[in-house]
């Protein structure tokens, strides 16, 4: 499966993407605000790819059309907070060098369309830490509504327990 947007190609992630994923995942800020520690080695990236990215039909690498470089990932995964087959949770990560340029809104918007049209979802959820203003802004631009804050919802890699803000967008019609 491949989705094309104005500036990006969204495609399945494969083993040979490890170096690009390592390049954006080792940055000190890329994962911190999403709850995961920066990758320290290429081997660590390869292990995480096996667990999270490979052979996932609705998880995509974000490839810049202009350069062919993978700059992030975006996808729809099972929502651990909802027992409903017609709901998936939006997750994403973007290399810090590409923040503030509209790439995530562009990619996530395309994936949301895929979720509603191709996967026939009724609802797409998303969560982020209350202090993750960039992520909140992406969700706001995509029409998500704030559902509430789940207190002390997640222990981050550094042991700190944090709240999570919950959002959703429903299929129109």
mmCIF file of C-alpha atoms in Angstrom:
data_model
loop_
_atom_site.group_PDB
_atom_site.id
_atom_site.type_symbol
_atom_site.label_atom_id
_atom_site.label_comp_id
_atom_site.label_asym_id
_atom_site.label_seq_id
_atom_site.Cartn_x
_atom_site.Cartn_y
_atom_site.Cartn_z
ATOM 1 C CA UNK A 1 0.000 0.000 0.000
ATOM 2 C CA UNK A 2 1.251 3.456 -0.915
ATOM 3 C CA UNK A 3 -0.290 6.899 -0.432
ATOM 4 C CA UNK A 4 0.974 9.936 -2.298
ATOM 5 C CA UNK A 5 0.586 13.523 -1.089
ATOM 6 C CA UNK A 6 1.897 16.780 -2.523
ATOM 7 C CA UNK A 7 5.390 16.405 -1.001
ATOM 8 C CA UNK A 8 5.462 12.862 0.397
ATOM 9 C CA UNK A 9 5.200 9.217 -0.445
ATOM 10 C CA UNK A 10 3.746 7.173 2.406
ATOM 11 C CA UNK A 11 4.724 3.536 2.052
ATOM 12 C CA UNK A 12 5.251 0.365 4.031
ATOM 13 C CA UNK A 13 8.432 0.324 6.080
ATOM 14 C CA UNK A 14 10.999 -2.323 5.121
ATOM 15 C CA UNK A 15 14.278 -3.589 6.601
ATOM 16 C CA UNK A 16 16.376 -1.367 4.348
ATOM 17 C CA UNK A 17 14.822 1.755 5.949
ATOM 18 C CA UNK A 18 16.752 1.176 9.181
ATOM 19 C CA UNK A 19 19.425 3.824 8.559
ATOM 20 C CA UNK A 20 16.882 6.550 7.742
ATOM 21 C CA UNK A 21 14.789 5.623 10.783
ATOM 22 C CA UNK A 22 17.879 5.620 12.996
ATOM 23 C CA UNK A 23 18.869 9.044 11.613
ATOM 24 C CA UNK A 24 15.606 10.684 12.707
ATOM 25 C CA UNK A 25 15.067 8.578 15.846
ATOM 26 C CA UNK A 26 18.402 9.332 17.467
ATOM 27 C CA UNK A 27 17.663 13.033 17.778
ATOM 28 C CA UNK A 28 17.283 14.108 21.421
ATOM 29 C CA UNK A 29 13.790 15.571 20.998
ATOM 30 C CA UNK A 30 12.113 13.384 18.365
ATOM 31 C CA UNK A 31 10.794 10.701 20.695
ATOM 32 C CA UNK A 32 10.974 12.360 24.094
ATOM 33 C CA UNK A 33 7.658 14.185 23.734
ATOM 34 C CA UNK A 34 6.037 10.943 22.529
ATOM 35 C CA UNK A 35 7.421 8.819 25.370
ATOM 36 C CA UNK A 36 10.347 6.974 23.805
ATOM 37 C CA UNK A 37 14.045 7.502 24.305
ATOM 38 C CA UNK A 38 16.349 8.489 21.474
ATOM 39 C CA UNK A 39 17.764 5.467 19.653
ATOM 40 C CA UNK A 40 21.385 4.869 20.583
ATOM 41 C CA UNK A 41 22.433 2.347 17.920
ATOM 42 C CA UNK A 42 21.371 1.135 14.509
ATOM 43 C CA UNK A 43 20.820 -2.310 16.039
ATOM 44 C CA UNK A 44 18.365 -0.812 18.549
ATOM 45 C CA UNK A 45 16.476 0.764 15.631
ATOM 46 C CA UNK A 46 16.355 -2.603 13.838
ATOM 47 C CA UNK A 47 14.859 -4.283 16.931
ATOM 48 C CA UNK A 48 12.231 -1.562 17.342
ATOM 49 C CA UNK A 49 11.372 -1.828 13.646
ATOM 50 C CA UNK A 50 10.651 -5.545 14.125
ATOM 51 C CA UNK A 51 8.275 -4.789 17.011
ATOM 52 C CA UNK A 52 6.479 -1.739 15.654
ATOM 53 C CA UNK A 53 6.892 -1.079 11.942
ATOM 54 C CA UNK A 54 7.469 -4.157 9.827
ATOM 55 C CA UNK A 55 4.518 -5.974 8.268
ATOM 56 C CA UNK A 56 2.014 -3.424 9.570
ATOM 57 C CA UNK A 57 -0.519 -2.694 6.844
ATOM 58 C CA UNK A 58 -1.532 0.706 8.190
ATOM 59 C CA UNK A 59 1.869 2.036 9.372
ATOM 60 C CA UNK A 60 3.779 4.075 6.816
ATOM 61 C CA UNK A 61 7.191 5.585 6.382
ATOM 62 C CA UNK A 62 7.126 9.226 5.303
ATOM 63 C CA UNK A 63 9.443 9.636 2.325
ATOM 64 C CA UNK A 64 10.267 13.043 0.857
ATOM 65 C CA UNK A 65 9.527 12.957 -2.863
ATOM 66 C CA UNK A 66 12.324 15.447 -3.462
ATOM 67 C CA UNK A 67 15.124 13.384 -1.879
ATOM 68 C CA UNK A 68 13.825 9.840 -1.333
ATOM 69 C CA UNK A 69 14.783 10.071 2.353
ATOM 70 C CA UNK A 70 12.450 8.709 5.032
ATOM 71 C CA UNK A 71 11.888 11.518 7.551
ATOM 72 C CA UNK A 72 9.254 10.017 9.839
ATOM 73 C CA UNK A 73 6.470 7.516 10.321
ATOM 74 C CA UNK A 74 2.711 7.716 10.639
ATOM 75 C CA UNK A 75 0.109 5.046 11.121
ATOM 76 C CA UNK A 76 -3.081 3.670 12.547
ATOM 77 C CA UNK A 77 -2.676 1.080 15.284
ATOM 78 C CA UNK A 78 -4.968 -0.670 17.754
ATOM 79 C CA UNK A 79 -6.232 1.724 20.413
ATOM 80 C CA UNK A 80 -5.407 0.177 23.794
ATOM 81 C CA UNK A 81 -8.109 2.287 25.463
ATOM 82 C CA UNK A 82 -10.999 1.149 23.272
ATOM 83 C CA UNK A 83 -12.426 -2.307 22.650
ATOM 84 C CA UNK A 84 -13.904 -1.513 19.251
ATOM 85 C CA UNK A 85 -12.808 -2.983 15.920
ATOM 86 C CA UNK A 86 -13.860 0.136 14.004
ATOM 87 C CA UNK A 87 -11.482 2.413 15.921
ATOM 88 C CA UNK A 88 -7.736 2.868 15.471
ATOM 89 C CA UNK A 89 -5.275 5.207 17.118
ATOM 90 C CA UNK A 90 -3.122 7.617 15.114
ATOM 91 C CA UNK A 91 0.567 7.583 15.966
ATOM 92 C CA UNK A 92 3.432 9.484 14.389
ATOM 93 C CA UNK A 93 7.036 10.605 14.660
ATOM 94 C CA UNK A 94 8.974 13.115 12.594
ATOM 95 C CA UNK A 95 12.666 13.949 12.547
ATOM 96 C CA UNK A 96 13.273 17.228 14.333
ATOM 97 C CA UNK A 97 14.920 18.805 11.273
ATOM 98 C CA UNK A 98 11.511 18.624 9.566
ATOM 99 C CA UNK A 99 9.340 20.090 12.335
ATOM 100 C CA UNK A 100 7.235 23.161 11.617
ATOM 101 C CA UNK A 101 6.986 22.601 7.851
ATOM 102 C CA UNK A 102 3.544 20.976 7.682
ATOM 103 C CA UNK A 103 4.783 17.488 6.836
ATOM 104 C CA UNK A 104 3.018 15.748 9.704
ATOM 105 C CA UNK A 105 -0.311 17.442 9.074
ATOM 106 C CA UNK A 106 -0.018 16.496 5.386
ATOM 107 C CA UNK A 107 0.883 12.861 6.113
ATOM 108 C CA UNK A 108 -1.538 12.311 8.980
ATOM 109 C CA UNK A 109 -4.382 13.849 6.993
ATOM 110 C CA UNK A 110 -3.764 11.359 4.189
ATOM 111 C CA UNK A 111 -3.612 8.444 6.633
ATOM 112 C CA UNK A 112 -6.853 9.549 8.303
ATOM 113 C CA UNK A 113 -8.511 9.581 4.885
ATOM 114 C CA UNK A 114 -7.168 6.070 4.284
ATOM 115 C CA UNK A 115 -8.526 4.961 7.669
ATOM 116 C CA UNK A 116 -12.038 6.208 7.019
ATOM 117 C CA UNK A 117 -12.254 5.333 3.315
ATOM 118 C CA UNK A 118 -10.241 2.123 2.936
ATOM 119 C CA UNK A 119 -10.323 0.646 6.450
ATOM 120 C CA UNK A 120 -13.937 1.756 7.025
ATOM 121 C CA UNK A 121 -13.153 3.081 10.517
ATOM 122 C CA UNK A 122 -15.782 4.974 12.485
ATOM 123 C CA UNK A 123 -13.375 6.837 14.787
ATOM 124 C CA UNK A 124 -9.682 7.631 14.962
ATOM 125 C CA UNK A 125 -8.175 8.489 18.325
ATOM 126 C CA UNK A 126 -4.882 10.056 19.348
ATOM 127 C CA UNK A 127 -3.122 10.822 22.610
ATOM 128 C CA UNK A 128 -0.242 13.073 23.574
ATOM 129 C CA UNK A 129 1.310 14.500 26.695
ATOM 130 C CA UNK A 130 -0.304 17.782 27.809
ATOM 131 C CA UNK A 131 2.955 19.671 27.207
ATOM 132 C CA UNK A 132 3.343 18.398 23.621
ATOM 133 C CA UNK A 133 1.980 21.526 21.984
ATOM 134 C CA UNK A 134 3.278 20.631 18.506
ATOM 135 C CA UNK A 135 1.351 17.368 18.493
ATOM 136 C CA UNK A 136 -1.774 19.069 19.812
ATOM 137 C CA UNK A 137 -1.516 21.604 16.990
ATOM 138 C CA UNK A 138 -1.350 18.837 14.361
ATOM 139 C CA UNK A 139 -4.434 17.174 15.847
ATOM 140 C CA UNK A 140 -6.286 20.491 16.000
ATOM 141 C CA UNK A 141 -5.539 21.185 12.317
ATOM 142 C CA UNK A 142 -6.867 17.714 11.445
ATOM 143 C CA UNK A 143 -10.199 18.276 13.201
ATOM 144 C CA UNK A 144 -9.657 16.140 16.303
ATOM 145 C CA UNK A 145 -11.656 17.082 19.375
ATOM 146 C CA UNK A 146 -10.330 16.996 22.915
ATOM 147 C CA UNK A 147 -11.962 14.221 24.969
ATOM 148 C CA UNK A 148 -10.200 14.742 28.296
ATOM 149 C CA UNK A 149 -7.031 14.034 30.214
ATOM 150 C CA UNK A 150 -6.165 10.579 31.487
ATOM 151 C CA UNK A 151 -4.273 11.196 34.733
ATOM 152 C CA UNK A 152 -1.012 9.391 35.409
ATOM 153 C CA UNK A 153 -1.545 7.356 32.241
ATOM 154 C CA UNK A 154 1.942 6.385 31.133
ATOM 155 C CA UNK A 155 5.375 5.740 32.534
ATOM 156 C CA UNK A 156 7.889 7.269 30.152
ATOM 157 C CA UNK A 157 11.263 5.648 29.420
ATOM 158 C CA UNK A 158 12.895 7.854 32.083
ATOM 159 C CA UNK A 159 10.528 6.581 34.805
ATOM 160 C CA UNK A 160 8.439 9.744 34.978
ATOM 161 C CA UNK A 161 4.671 9.057 35.075
ATOM 162 C CA UNK A 162 2.735 11.498 32.914
ATOM 163 C CA UNK A 163 -0.845 12.421 32.058
ATOM 164 C CA UNK A 164 -2.134 11.913 28.524
ATOM 165 C CA UNK A 165 -4.546 14.182 26.671
ATOM 166 C CA UNK A 166 -7.046 12.187 24.598
ATOM 167 C CA UNK A 167 -8.472 13.257 21.223
ATOM 168 C CA UNK A 168 -10.649 11.765 18.504
ATOM 169 C CA UNK A 169 -12.128 12.467 15.119
ATOM 170 C CA UNK A 170 -15.218 10.652 13.836
ATOM 171 C CA UNK A 171 -16.059 9.625 10.308
ATOM 172 C CA UNK A 172 -18.291 12.206 8.677
ATOM 173 C CA UNK A 173 -21.772 11.206 7.593
#
